Amino acid sequence: MTLSGDPSHFEAGSLVSVLTDQPLDRFLDYKAPAGGVYAGAFVEVPLGPRKVIGVIWGRGQGNYDLAKIRAVSRVLDLPPMRAEMRQFLTRVADYTLTPMNAMLRLATRAPGLADPPSMRKVYALGDVTPTRETAARTRVLDVLRAHNGQHFTKKELADFAGVSGSVVDGLVKLDAVLEVETPRDVAYPKLDPLMAGLELSDSQQAGGETLRATVAKQEYSTTLLKGVTGSGKTEVYLEAVAECLAQGRQALVLLPEIALTVAFLDRVEQRFGARPAEWHSGVTMTERRRCWRMVGEGKAQLVVGARSALYLPFQNLGLIVVDEEHDTSYKQEEGVFYSARDMAVMRASLVGASVVLASATPALETWVNAASGKYARVDLEGRYGAAELPDMKAIDLRAQDMEAQSWISPTLVHEVEKRLKKGEQSLLFINRRGYAPVTVCRACGYQVGCDDCDARMVEHRFHGQLICHQCGETKPVPTACPNCDVEGRMAAVGPGVERLEEEAIRRFPDARIAVLSSDMAMTARVLKERIHAIANGEADIIIGTQMVAKGHNFPLLTCVGVIDADLGLQGGDLRAAERTFQLIRQVAGRAGRAQKRGVAYIQTHQPDHPVIQAILQGEEEEFWQAEADQRRMAGVPPYGRLAGIVLSGPDLKVVFDVASYLSRNAQGLQKIGAEVFGPAPAPIARVRGRHRVRLLVKAEKATHFQPALAAWRNSVKLPRDVRMQIDIDPQSFY
Ligand code: ADP
Ligand code: ZN
């Protein structure tokens, strides 16, 4: 049979272009294997002495010596990459200026894709009853009878019955138990979208119906789902998921933090009767492989995952939910620099899927897109049930009688004590890891810095050392000053979460104190247990970093103290105001989520600062409008385009010369109206011994500046040890 009429089929021996996952910034030509091959097929191809994975991208270019072109080794037993996925990877690559092979690596991050689907032995009830039934045998058969039709691995069955594996073997010999080979990667249990959810409030109901109607259209759209913490956003977007599953399409829910997935899986199970597939760094390799394959075969209806789940091989994607869409962890800032939120919108637009962006404090970009009508918007009213938003109160630190070396003001101490008496919980929030940010010599003023970075070393008492937050380098805490050799004058300056804990123990000696911080090296399971324990009232005071701001439910929590609200306002970052606003509102939102009203106390030296005022007064729409106006006047995102360029290398002069050369030779960018700023030393001017120099490219919103950026980048041949990173729509500027 010939298929020559089909443009996506390549007959044996014809030239095909293959994208491999190897670091070569080009496609390679091969000959199609016996039997021919389709575009999108995953293949194994010879590359030098090795075999590597690739995808058939299209017709070969044929600009090599035909005689030397080798054949595709074999076609892998995987569902082919769909045309829309190839298009998606291409679009992300073009947008972020990423080489295609790096995109393919993102899309194939599962082990053993080149292996044949592996099999395993499972056991089920046979039809022979053994003549001699021992107690052990009876237990095995009872388990199988009680779960008729179900398959067990040998270990599961033996464990379940409380016998050794040899008992199972014996029963197999007698044909009383059947041994069957099945594929190791099994489909995920069916979710039932018709199961009834919780009874929804009027506002939730209305929001849910709007989202359902949107999903039912099966065309591209993006909706901002806005509601304060506790308003039931999760419940409402699960309605959209239900609709999507009922249509027979696949859904993806992105969460910003692994610790949140556990609670979310439980809610999915309650809502749809089974657990969904999971995709994040905490998932085992076996489970990763299963997830990738099953998503590709359409046997996973719902995936819950981190940002990289966006590159799974969905066959029929109908919905992407980005929960806490403003969260900075959606921006990847290594390898491929991309925003998972923005790329979710791109992917959905290519496949006619809906996007729901859920947040209490949306990113300004999202807010503006909803205001301009580019995105739809659904608002949930207030909190679900009796819970009310907390009162917000400022504590003016200038008017407080602060003790030396202490950070909890007398007013806040008093409020926490009141909660302790009533058996309610308090949360003390500081967005700084470790014990103290600075270690200084009181004799000479020397501050301990990292040898390889332009950064101070942060003391971590929990680990008993100083740690560089840039490169992870550690040093012992010196007893004598490394500069002037004076003994015993080294002092910790300023608070981190560990020091706040120390102060809390001193001030509230009878309270049970729990710390939640990302640097305590907790596994996802330990963290989950700790969060669970806190929710059950096993702590009186919670001390936490940014981690506590994200979506945990602590029903007994009625008092939140923000130790240093001014922290995020320093530094003059484009997003300083937005970030501070989001973070403090989120943290404050932890208080009073159940029956009792909560209060959030904001310690600040500048109670009249416009951002602090906006937080206190809860005038959200006004805040976003003012922030949007400022950005518009400055011509910065979302009203203009930015690209951040970081050049780095061991020799500052060499790096600076390259940056200067680029800045002087930017005619291509200037032609499209873009401006180049810099070079300037980056705010963190040295990391891991590499000097860092920044350039910033600014263009008007309507400009598609990537082609000019790419040409500009390619116009310079970088010296051997100089690296260049381009970050489109940068979120951070360090
Ligand atoms: P959000 O995602 O907006 O923070 P959630 O969906 O997590 O809000 O809801 C907050 C809490 O209120 C959860 O414990 C949830 O189970 C509960 N809740 C929300 N809506 C309802 C409802 N309609 N019926 C019962 N409980 C609800
Ligand atoms: Zn360092």
Coordinates of C-alpha atoms in Angstrom, one line a residue, residues 120-126 135-172 176-180:
R120 CA 4.5 -6.9 35.0
K121 CA 2.9 -10.0 36.5
V122 CA -0.4 -9.5 38.3
Y123 CA -2.6 -12.1 40.0
A124 CA -6.4 -12.8 40.0
L125 CA -8.8 -15.5 41.1
G126 CA -8.5 -18.8 39.2
A135 CA -5.1 -21.2 56.6
A136 CA -2.6 -19.1 54.6
R137 CA -4.1 -20.2 51.2
T138 CA -7.6 -19.5 52.4
R139 CA -6.6 -15.9 53.3
V140 CA -5.2 -15.3 49.8
L141 CA -8.3 -16.7 48.2
D142 CA -10.5 -14.7 50.5
V143 CA -8.8 -11.5 49.5
L144 CA -9.3 -12.3 45.8
R145 CA -12.9 -13.3 46.3
A146 CA -13.6 -10.1 48.2
H147 CA -12.1 -8.1 45.4
N148 CA -13.4 -10.2 42.5
G149 CA -12.1 -9.1 39.1
Q150 CA -9.3 -7.0 40.6
H151 CA -5.6 -7.6 39.9
F152 CA -2.9 -7.5 42.5
T153 CA 0.9 -7.6 42.2
K154 CA 2.4 -10.5 44.1
K155 CA 3.6 -8.2 46.9
E156 CA 0.2 -6.5 47.2
L157 CA -1.6 -9.8 47.4
A158 CA 0.8 -11.3 49.9
D159 CA 0.8 -8.2 52.1
F160 CA -3.0 -7.9 52.0
A161 CA -3.4 -11.6 53.0
G162 CA -0.5 -11.5 55.5
V163 CA 1.3 -14.4 53.9
S164 CA 4.6 -14.9 52.1
G165 CA 4.9 -14.7 48.3
S166 CA 5.6 -18.4 48.1
V167 CA 2.0 -19.1 49.2
V168 CA 0.8 -17.2 46.1
D169 CA 3.3 -19.2 44.0
G170 CA 1.9 -22.4 45.3
L171 CA -1.7 -21.4 44.4
V172 CA -0.6 -20.4 40.9
A176 CA -6.3 -21.6 42.0
V177 CA -4.7 -18.2 41.3
L178 CA -4.1 -16.9 37.8
E179 CA -0.9 -15.2 36.8
V180 CA -1.4 -12.6 34.0

